[in-house]
Amino acid sequence: RRQRQMCIETVNALQLYGRGYSWGGFESLLIGGYGTRTVCPMPFERMVRISVGLEDPEDLIADLKQAMAKLG
C-alpha cells in the first residue's frame, strides 16, 4: 500500500507531464500501471509508464528529478 501511495505522490508532483495514454501525440504523458496487463504480468508491482513527447529533454529530466527527490 505504501508503494502505491509513493507512486501517486510522485506522479502528482510532476508539472510537465500530462496524464493519460499516448496515441502518438506530441506531448509527454504518463499513466500509472498497477500490475495488470492482458499479455503477461508486469515486471514490477507498481509502475509508471512514461511517453516522452517533443518538449525539451532537459526540462523533462529536471521535472522527473524534482518529483523523485520528494520521495526522500
Short mmCIF file of C-alpha atoms in Angstrom, two decimals:
data_model
loop_
_atom_site.label_atom_id
_atom_site.label_comp_id
_atom_site.label_asym_id
_atom_site.label_seq_id
_atom_site.Cartn_x
_atom_site.Cartn_y
_atom_site.Cartn_z
CA ARG A 1 0.00 0.00 0.00
CA ARG A 2 2.81 2.43 0.81
CA GLN A 3 4.42 1.79 -2.60
CA ARG A 4 1.19 2.74 -4.37
CA GLN A 5 0.92 5.96 -2.33
CA MET A 6 4.53 6.86 -3.16
CA CYS A 7 3.83 6.29 -6.85
CA ILE A 8 0.76 8.55 -6.70
CA GLU A 9 2.66 11.28 -4.86
CA THR A 10 5.47 11.19 -7.42
CA VAL A 11 3.06 11.41 -10.35
CA ASN A 12 1.22 14.30 -8.69
CA ALA A 13 4.49 16.20 -8.19
CA LEU A 14 5.25 16.22 -11.92
CA GLN A 15 4.50 19.51 -13.63
CA LEU A 16 5.33 18.96 -17.31
CA TYR A 17 3.73 15.57 -17.92
CA GLY A 18 0.06 15.15 -18.75
CA ARG A 19 -1.93 12.17 -17.51
CA GLY A 20 -3.24 9.61 -19.94
CA TYR A 21 -2.39 7.11 -22.63
CA SER A 22 -0.31 8.18 -25.61
CA TRP A 23 -1.93 7.80 -29.01
CA GLY A 24 1.09 9.10 -30.92
CA GLY A 25 0.71 12.74 -29.95
CA PHE A 26 3.50 15.23 -29.38
CA GLU A 27 3.11 15.85 -25.62
CA SER A 28 4.74 13.92 -22.78
CA LEU A 29 2.26 11.78 -20.90
CA LEU A 30 2.29 9.22 -18.13
CA ILE A 31 -0.07 6.66 -16.73
CA GLY A 32 0.15 4.51 -13.65
CA GLY A 33 0.48 0.78 -14.27
CA TYR A 34 -0.65 -1.19 -11.27
CA GLY A 35 0.30 -4.72 -12.18
CA THR A 36 -2.45 -5.59 -14.65
CA ARG A 37 -1.83 -6.43 -18.25
CA THR A 38 -3.51 -8.73 -20.73
CA VAL A 39 -0.48 -10.32 -22.40
CA CYS A 40 1.80 -11.02 -19.43
CA PRO A 41 2.29 -9.83 -15.85
CA MET A 42 4.05 -6.51 -15.26
CA PRO A 43 7.66 -6.94 -14.12
CA PHE A 44 7.07 -4.75 -11.04
CA GLU A 45 4.12 -4.37 -8.69
CA ARG A 46 3.93 -0.58 -9.12
CA MET A 47 5.00 1.24 -12.25
CA VAL A 48 4.53 4.49 -14.11
CA ARG A 49 4.58 4.33 -17.89
CA ILE A 50 6.11 7.42 -19.47
CA SER A 51 5.61 8.51 -23.08
CA VAL A 52 8.13 11.22 -23.96
CA GLY A 53 6.98 13.95 -26.31
CA LEU A 54 8.70 16.84 -28.03
CA GLU A 55 9.36 19.04 -25.01
CA ASP A 56 12.95 19.95 -24.13
CA PRO A 57 14.57 16.75 -22.76
CA GLU A 58 16.45 18.69 -20.07
CA ASP A 59 13.17 20.16 -18.79
CA LEU A 60 11.56 16.72 -18.67
CA ILE A 61 14.53 15.21 -16.84
CA ALA A 62 14.56 18.08 -14.34
CA ASP A 63 10.84 17.57 -13.70
CA LEU A 64 11.37 13.84 -13.06
CA LYS A 65 14.28 14.57 -10.72
CA GLN A 66 12.33 17.10 -8.64
CA ALA A 67 9.39 14.70 -8.30
CA MET A 68 11.61 11.77 -7.28
CA ALA A 69 13.54 13.95 -4.82
CA LYS A 70 10.32 14.35 -2.85
CA LEU A 71 10.37 10.61 -2.13
CA GLY A 72 13.15 11.20 0.36
#
